[in-house]
Amino acid sequence: MMVSFFDQFASPSYLGIPLIAIAIALPWVLYPTPSSRWINNRLITVQGWFINRFTNQLMLPLNVGGHKWALLLASLMIFLITINMLGLLPYTFTPTTQLSLNMGFAVPLWLATVIIGMRNQPTVALGHLLPEGTPILLIPVLIIIETISLFIRPLALGVRLTANLTAGHLLIQLIATAVFVLLPMMPTVAILTATVLFLLTLLEVAVAMIQAYVFVLLLSLYLQENV
């Protein structure tokens, strides 16, 4: 029984073809494309309003040099939200429950922020490893600690997204299994459990959006330190 609970996180394949590639590429087909008309429909208007608000909020603390990342971060945000939301549908696979995929997003983007900082302002970038006013005896220890914390950042990004989505999917499956088991024996308890399952599903919808936002927000904070 416990093995079947974790089978939902195994990357599916059909005829030797990994379906994770389709799961990653499919969300881009679902986005409405803007038309050349002066007046768009409601869906495209809401989509444009959401992207503009998110981009403005994300770029607010950054200087002009960091605004070049607006398109990349906004696209990543919408992509992660779409994948996380589609993964809540029945009989679907959530690619962002795979640590390898999340690390594939986190490591290159984090490394790009570090390289930008080392290239544009190396003194300031290296200055983050040693807080001002540190006692002389603590300088070697603090440099080691800050260096370790710097390299842990991409791991924290990937693990946070993976762990939150994995825990949510496991809870939904466990409670759904309990509902089916209790329904013939204790219908009242099963109905109460189904209510909890419904509330948990709403919570997971919020978690799917919040975790995508947190992922991109932390990347923007890393970028803010280096531009």
C-alpha atoms as a printed R data frame, in Angstrom:
    type eleno elety resid chain resno       x      y       z
1   ATOM     1    CA   MET     A     1   0.000  0.000   0.000
2   ATOM     2    CA   MET     A     2   2.729  2.453   0.894
3   ATOM     3    CA   VAL     A     3   4.546  1.772  -2.353
4   ATOM     4    CA   SER     A     4   1.437  2.659  -4.395
5   ATOM     5    CA   PHE     A     5   1.188  6.020  -2.664
6   ATOM     6    CA   PHE     A     6   4.568  7.014  -4.070
7   ATOM     7    CA   ASP     A     7   3.909  5.578  -7.530
8   ATOM     8    CA   GLN     A     8   2.249  8.869  -8.514
9   ATOM     9    CA   PHE     A     9   5.656 10.573  -8.318
10  ATOM    10    CA   ALA     A    10   7.363  8.132 -10.707
11  ATOM    11    CA   SER     A    11   8.080  9.693 -14.077
12  ATOM    12    CA   PRO     A    12   5.728  7.933 -16.542
13  ATOM    13    CA   SER     A    13   6.793  6.644 -19.923
14  ATOM    14    CA   TYR     A    14   4.978  5.199 -22.925
15  ATOM    15    CA   LEU     A    15   6.762  2.976 -25.445
16  ATOM    16    CA   GLY     A    16  10.043  4.093 -23.927
17  ATOM    17    CA   ILE     A    17   9.177  7.792 -24.408
18  ATOM    18    CA   PRO     A    18   9.272  9.826 -21.172
19  ATOM    19    CA   LEU     A    19   5.958 11.622 -20.809
20  ATOM    20    CA   ILE     A    20   7.486 14.283 -18.575
21  ATOM    21    CA   ALA     A    21   8.518 16.107 -21.766
22  ATOM    22    CA   ILE     A    22   4.861 16.287 -22.842
23  ATOM    23    CA   ALA     A    23   3.813 17.364 -19.350
24  ATOM    24    CA   ILE     A    24   6.331 20.224 -19.503
25  ATOM    25    CA   ALA     A    25   5.484 21.310 -23.061
26  ATOM    26    CA   LEU     A    26   1.683 21.003 -22.833
27  ATOM    27    CA   PRO     A    27   1.019 24.042 -20.578
28  ATOM    28    CA   TRP     A    28   2.346 26.433 -23.226
29  ATOM    29    CA   VAL     A    29  -0.444 25.302 -25.558
30  ATOM    30    CA   LEU     A    30  -3.104 26.313 -23.024
31  ATOM    31    CA   TYR     A    31  -2.124 29.993 -22.859
32  ATOM    32    CA   PRO     A    32  -4.306 32.304 -24.970
33  ATOM    33    CA   THR     A    33  -2.339 34.272 -27.531
34  ATOM    34    CA   PRO     A    34  -2.969 38.033 -27.795
35  ATOM    35    CA   SER     A    35  -4.766 39.101 -30.945
36  ATOM    36    CA   SER     A    36  -4.106 42.078 -33.176
37  ATOM    37    CA   ARG     A    37  -7.478 43.640 -32.329
38  ATOM    38    CA   TRP     A    38  -7.735 46.814 -30.306
39  ATOM    39    CA   ILE     A    39 -10.155 45.204 -27.838
40  ATOM    40    CA   ASN     A    40  -9.247 41.780 -26.431
41  ATOM    41    CA   ASN     A    41 -11.545 39.288 -24.766
42  ATOM    42    CA   ARG     A    42 -11.852 39.003 -20.985
43  ATOM    43    CA   LEU     A    43  -9.426 36.073 -20.640
44  ATOM    44    CA   ILE     A    44  -6.570 37.840 -22.428
45  ATOM    45    CA   THR     A    45  -7.324 41.053 -20.524
46  ATOM    46    CA   VAL     A    46  -7.143 39.267 -17.160
47  ATOM    47    CA   GLN     A    47  -3.975 37.474 -18.237
48  ATOM    48    CA   GLY     A    48  -2.316 40.733 -19.256
49  ATOM    49    CA   TRP     A    49  -3.405 42.460 -16.046
50  ATOM    50    CA   PHE     A    50  -2.019 39.620 -13.914
51  ATOM    51    CA   ILE     A    51   1.328 39.578 -15.737
52  ATOM    52    CA   ASN     A    52   1.683 43.356 -15.514
53  ATOM    53    CA   ARG     A    53   0.859 43.463 -11.800
54  ATOM    54    CA   PHE     A    54   3.201 40.603 -10.999
55  ATOM    55    CA   THR     A    55   6.046 42.047 -13.063
56  ATOM    56    CA   ASN     A    56   5.684 45.486 -11.489
57  ATOM    57    CA   GLN     A    57   5.666 44.001  -7.990
58  ATOM    58    CA   LEU     A    58   8.684 41.825  -8.746
59  ATOM    59    CA   MET     A    59  10.779 44.523 -10.423
60  ATOM    60    CA   LEU     A    60   9.977 47.238  -7.875
61  ATOM    61    CA   PRO     A    61  13.035 46.682  -5.599
62  ATOM    62    CA   LEU     A    62  15.418 46.098  -8.538
63  ATOM    63    CA   ASN     A    63  17.357 48.746 -10.381
64  ATOM    64    CA   VAL     A    64  17.227 49.241 -14.135
65  ATOM    65    CA   GLY     A    65  19.862 46.551 -14.770
66  ATOM    66    CA   GLY     A    66  17.679 43.908 -13.143
67  ATOM    67    CA   HIS     A    67  14.670 44.752 -15.311
68  ATOM    68    CA   LYS     A    68  16.194 42.668 -18.103
69  ATOM    69    CA   TRP     A    69  15.068 39.627 -16.103
70  ATOM    70    CA   ALA     A    70  11.388 40.648 -16.158
71  ATOM    71    CA   LEU     A    71  10.420 38.459 -19.112
72  ATOM    72    CA   LEU     A    72  12.301 35.416 -17.793
73  ATOM    73    CA   LEU     A    73  10.935 35.633 -14.245
74  ATOM    74    CA   ALA     A    74   7.358 36.331 -15.352
75  ATOM    75    CA   SER     A    75   7.451 33.408 -17.800
76  ATOM    76    CA   LEU     A    76   8.872 31.115 -15.122
77  ATOM    77    CA   MET     A    77   6.174 32.182 -12.665
78  ATOM    78    CA   ILE     A    78   3.308 31.466 -15.091
79  ATOM    79    CA   PHE     A    79   4.915 28.196 -16.157
80  ATOM    80    CA   LEU     A    80   5.305 26.914 -12.581
81  ATOM    81    CA   ILE     A    81   1.776 27.957 -11.611
82  ATOM    82    CA   THR     A    82   0.318 26.170 -14.638
83  ATOM    83    CA   ILE     A    83   2.264 22.953 -14.024
84  ATOM    84    CA   ASN     A    84   1.398 22.948 -10.313
85  ATOM    85    CA   MET     A    85  -2.300 23.558 -10.982
86  ATOM    86    CA   LEU     A    86  -2.537 20.930 -13.721
87  ATOM    87    CA   GLY     A    87  -0.903 18.430 -11.356
88  ATOM    88    CA   LEU     A    88  -3.916 18.699  -9.034
89  ATOM    89    CA   LEU     A    89  -6.204 17.223 -11.686
90  ATOM    90    CA   PRO     A    90  -6.935 13.471 -11.450
91  ATOM    91    CA   TYR     A    91  -4.745 11.076 -13.442
92  ATOM    92    CA   THR     A    92  -2.134 13.718 -14.182
93  ATOM    93    CA   PHE     A    93   1.586 13.894 -13.513
94  ATOM    94    CA   THR     A    94   3.198 16.862 -11.769
95  ATOM    95    CA   PRO     A    95   6.728 17.442 -13.121
96  ATOM    96    CA   THR     A    96   7.561 19.835 -10.273
97  ATOM    97    CA   THR     A    97   7.417 16.949  -7.776
98  ATOM    98    CA   GLN     A    98  10.706 15.805  -9.340
99  ATOM    99    CA   LEU     A    99  13.710 17.260  -7.534
100 ATOM   100    CA   SER     A   100  15.839 16.952 -10.671
101 ATOM   101    CA   LEU     A   101  13.534 19.267 -12.637
102 ATOM   102    CA   ASN     A   102  13.362 21.853  -9.856
103 ATOM   103    CA   MET     A   103  17.124 21.799  -9.434
104 ATOM   104    CA   GLY     A   104  17.416 22.214 -13.190
105 ATOM   105    CA   PHE     A   105  15.482 25.465 -12.821
106 ATOM   106    CA   ALA     A   106  17.144 26.634  -9.597
107 ATOM   107    CA   VAL     A   107  20.851 25.984 -10.204
108 ATOM   108    CA   PRO     A   108  21.321 27.774 -13.570
109 ATOM   109    CA   LEU     A   109  19.277 30.809 -12.527
110 ATOM   110    CA   TRP     A   110  21.028 31.092  -9.150
111 ATOM   111    CA   LEU     A   111  24.408 30.665 -10.841
112 ATOM   112    CA   ALA     A   112  23.516 33.394 -13.331
113 ATOM   113    CA   THR     A   113  22.795 35.844 -10.489
114 ATOM   114    CA   VAL     A   114  26.117 34.997  -8.838
115 ATOM   115    CA   ILE     A   115  28.051 35.416 -12.103
116 ATOM   116    CA   ILE     A   116  26.360 38.768 -12.746
117 ATOM   117    CA   GLY     A   117  27.347 39.960  -9.282
118 ATOM   118    CA   MET     A   118  30.946 38.795  -9.643
119 ATOM   119    CA   ARG     A   119  31.233 40.443 -13.064
120 ATOM   120    CA   ASN     A   120  29.523 43.782 -12.387
121 ATOM   121    CA   GLN     A   121  30.446 44.455  -8.755
122 ATOM   122    CA   PRO     A   122  32.890 41.849  -7.417
123 ATOM   123    CA   THR     A   123  33.710 43.837  -4.278
124 ATOM   124    CA   VAL     A   124  30.079 44.078  -3.199
125 ATOM   125    CA   ALA     A   125  29.399 40.442  -4.115
126 ATOM   126    CA   LEU     A   126  32.329 39.200  -2.050
127 ATOM   127    CA   GLY     A   127  31.409 41.648   0.713
128 ATOM   128    CA   HIS     A   128  28.234 39.651   1.388
129 ATOM   129    CA   LEU     A   129  30.431 36.826   2.680
130 ATOM   130    CA   LEU     A   130  31.679 38.977   5.575
131 ATOM   131    CA   PRO     A   131  29.340 41.291   7.523
132 ATOM   132    CA   GLU     A   132  30.714 44.689   8.473
133 ATOM   133    CA   GLY     A   133  32.148 45.011  11.966
134 ATOM   134    CA   THR     A   134  32.945 41.306  12.395
135 ATOM   135    CA   PRO     A   135  35.576 40.537  15.080
136 ATOM   136    CA   ILE     A   136  38.900 39.372  13.667
137 ATOM   137    CA   LEU     A   137  38.703 35.958  15.344
138 ATOM   138    CA   LEU     A   138  35.313 35.228  13.755
139 ATOM   139    CA   ILE     A   139  36.280 36.249  10.201
140 ATOM   140    CA   PRO     A   140  37.371 32.766   8.950
141 ATOM   141    CA   VAL     A   141  34.363 31.054  10.526
142 ATOM   142    CA   LEU     A   142  31.859 33.553   9.130
143 ATOM   143    CA   ILE     A   143  33.353 33.379   5.641
144 ATOM   144    CA   ILE     A   144  32.964 29.580   5.664
145 ATOM   145    CA   ILE     A   145  29.395 29.796   6.990
146 ATOM   146    CA   GLU     A   146  28.351 32.460   4.467
147 ATOM   147    CA   THR     A   147  29.947 30.499   1.617
148 ATOM   148    CA   ILE     A   148  28.060 27.365   2.618
149 ATOM   149    CA   SER     A   149  24.804 29.310   2.898
150 ATOM   150    CA   LEU     A   150  25.432 30.766  -0.563
151 ATOM   151    CA   PHE     A   151  25.812 27.334  -2.149
152 ATOM   152    CA   ILE     A   152  22.801 25.952  -0.261
153 ATOM   153    CA   ARG     A   153  20.482 28.501  -1.865
154 ATOM   154    CA   PRO     A   154  19.709 26.552  -5.088
155 ATOM   155    CA   LEU     A   155  19.240 23.359  -3.075
156 ATOM   156    CA   ALA     A   156  16.769 25.159  -0.796
157 ATOM   157    CA   LEU     A   157  14.876 26.474  -3.823
158 ATOM   158    CA   GLY     A   158  14.489 23.036  -5.382
159 ATOM   159    CA   VAL     A   159  13.791 21.119  -2.172
160 ATOM   160    CA   ARG     A   160  11.192 23.657  -0.958
161 ATOM   161    CA   LEU     A   161   9.125 23.388  -4.132
162 ATOM   162    CA   THR     A   162   9.455 19.604  -4.308
163 ATOM   163    CA   ALA     A   163   8.678 18.959  -0.642
164 ATOM   164    CA   ASN     A   164   5.594 21.186  -0.483
165 ATOM   165    CA   LEU     A   165   3.997 19.723  -3.599
166 ATOM   166    CA   THR     A   166   4.898 16.142  -2.687
167 ATOM   167    CA   ALA     A   167   3.481 16.480   0.831
168 ATOM   168    CA   GLY     A   168   0.265 17.970  -0.499
169 ATOM   169    CA   HIS     A   169  -0.251 15.211  -3.066
170 ATOM   170    CA   LEU     A   170   0.419 12.528  -0.448
171 ATOM   171    CA   LEU     A   171  -2.084 14.060   1.980
172 ATOM   172    CA   ILE     A   172  -4.751 14.258  -0.715
173 ATOM   173    CA   GLN     A   173  -4.220 10.626  -1.696
174 ATOM   174    CA   LEU     A   174  -4.189  9.404   1.916
175 ATOM   175    CA   ILE     A   175  -7.414 11.224   2.811
176 ATOM   176    CA   ALA     A   176  -9.095 10.165  -0.452
177 ATOM   177    CA   THR     A   177  -8.183  6.548   0.292
178 ATOM   178    CA   ALA     A   178  -9.630  6.923   3.788
179 ATOM   179    CA   VAL     A   179 -12.895  8.260   2.325
180 ATOM   180    CA   PHE     A   180 -13.309  5.211   0.065
181 ATOM   181    CA   VAL     A   181 -12.503  2.807   2.905
182 ATOM   182    CA   LEU     A   182 -14.852  4.471   5.418
183 ATOM   183    CA   LEU     A   183 -17.782  5.037   3.043
184 ATOM   184    CA   PRO     A   184 -19.354  1.537   3.272
185 ATOM   185    CA   MET     A   185 -18.667  1.185   7.017
186 ATOM   186    CA   MET     A   186 -19.198  4.690   8.465
187 ATOM   187    CA   PRO     A   187 -20.882  6.995   5.945
188 ATOM   188    CA   THR     A   188 -21.073  9.951   8.360
189 ATOM   189    CA   VAL     A   189 -17.352  9.838   9.094
190 ATOM   190    CA   ALA     A   190 -16.670  9.415   5.387
191 ATOM   191    CA   ILE     A   191 -18.678 12.569   4.585
192 ATOM   192    CA   LEU     A   192 -16.767 14.533   7.225
193 ATOM   193    CA   THR     A   193 -13.507 13.203   5.826
194 ATOM   194    CA   ALA     A   194 -14.598 14.167   2.320
195 ATOM   195    CA   THR     A   195 -15.242 17.703   3.594
196 ATOM   196    CA   VAL     A   196 -11.704 17.804   4.970
197 ATOM   197    CA   LEU     A   197 -10.477 16.532   1.598
198 ATOM   198    CA   PHE     A   198 -12.294 19.348  -0.193
199 ATOM   199    CA   LEU     A   199 -10.805 21.971   2.114
200 ATOM   200    CA   LEU     A   200  -7.364 20.411   1.703
201 ATOM   201    CA   THR     A   201  -7.739 20.561  -2.076
202 ATOM   202    CA   LEU     A   202  -8.491 24.281  -1.859
203 ATOM   203    CA   LEU     A   203  -5.431 24.678   0.330
204 ATOM   204    CA   GLU     A   204  -3.310 22.829  -2.201
205 ATOM   205    CA   VAL     A   205  -4.520 25.145  -4.960
206 ATOM   206    CA   ALA     A   206  -3.262 28.045  -2.876
207 ATOM   207    CA   VAL     A   207   0.003 26.222  -2.120
208 ATOM   208    CA   ALA     A   208   0.552 25.531  -5.827
209 ATOM   209    CA   MET     A   209   0.340 29.250  -6.604
210 ATOM   210    CA   ILE     A   210   2.207 30.438  -3.519
211 ATOM   211    CA   GLN     A   211   5.150 28.071  -4.025
212 ATOM   212    CA   ALA     A   212   5.580 29.210  -7.619
213 ATOM   213    CA   TYR     A   213   5.528 32.814  -6.440
214 ATOM   214    CA   VAL     A   214   8.021 32.106  -3.627
215 ATOM   215    CA   PHE     A   215  10.381 30.356  -6.056
216 ATOM   216    CA   VAL     A   216  10.481 33.362  -8.392
217 ATOM   217    CA   LEU     A   217  10.494 35.880  -5.520
218 ATOM   218    CA   LEU     A   218  13.591 34.328  -3.951
219 ATOM   219    CA   LEU     A   219  15.328 34.370  -7.325
220 ATOM   220    CA   SER     A   220  14.547 38.074  -7.621
221 ATOM   221    CA   LEU     A   221  15.972 38.665  -4.128
222 ATOM   222    CA   TYR     A   222  19.168 36.850  -5.114
223 ATOM   223    CA   LEU     A   223  19.287 39.000  -8.227
224 ATOM   224    CA   GLN     A   224  18.763 42.142  -6.148
225 ATOM   225    CA   GLU     A   225  21.936 41.396  -4.167
226 ATOM   226    CA   ASN     A   226  24.026 41.187  -7.326
227 ATOM   227    CA   VAL     A   227  22.810 44.026  -9.572
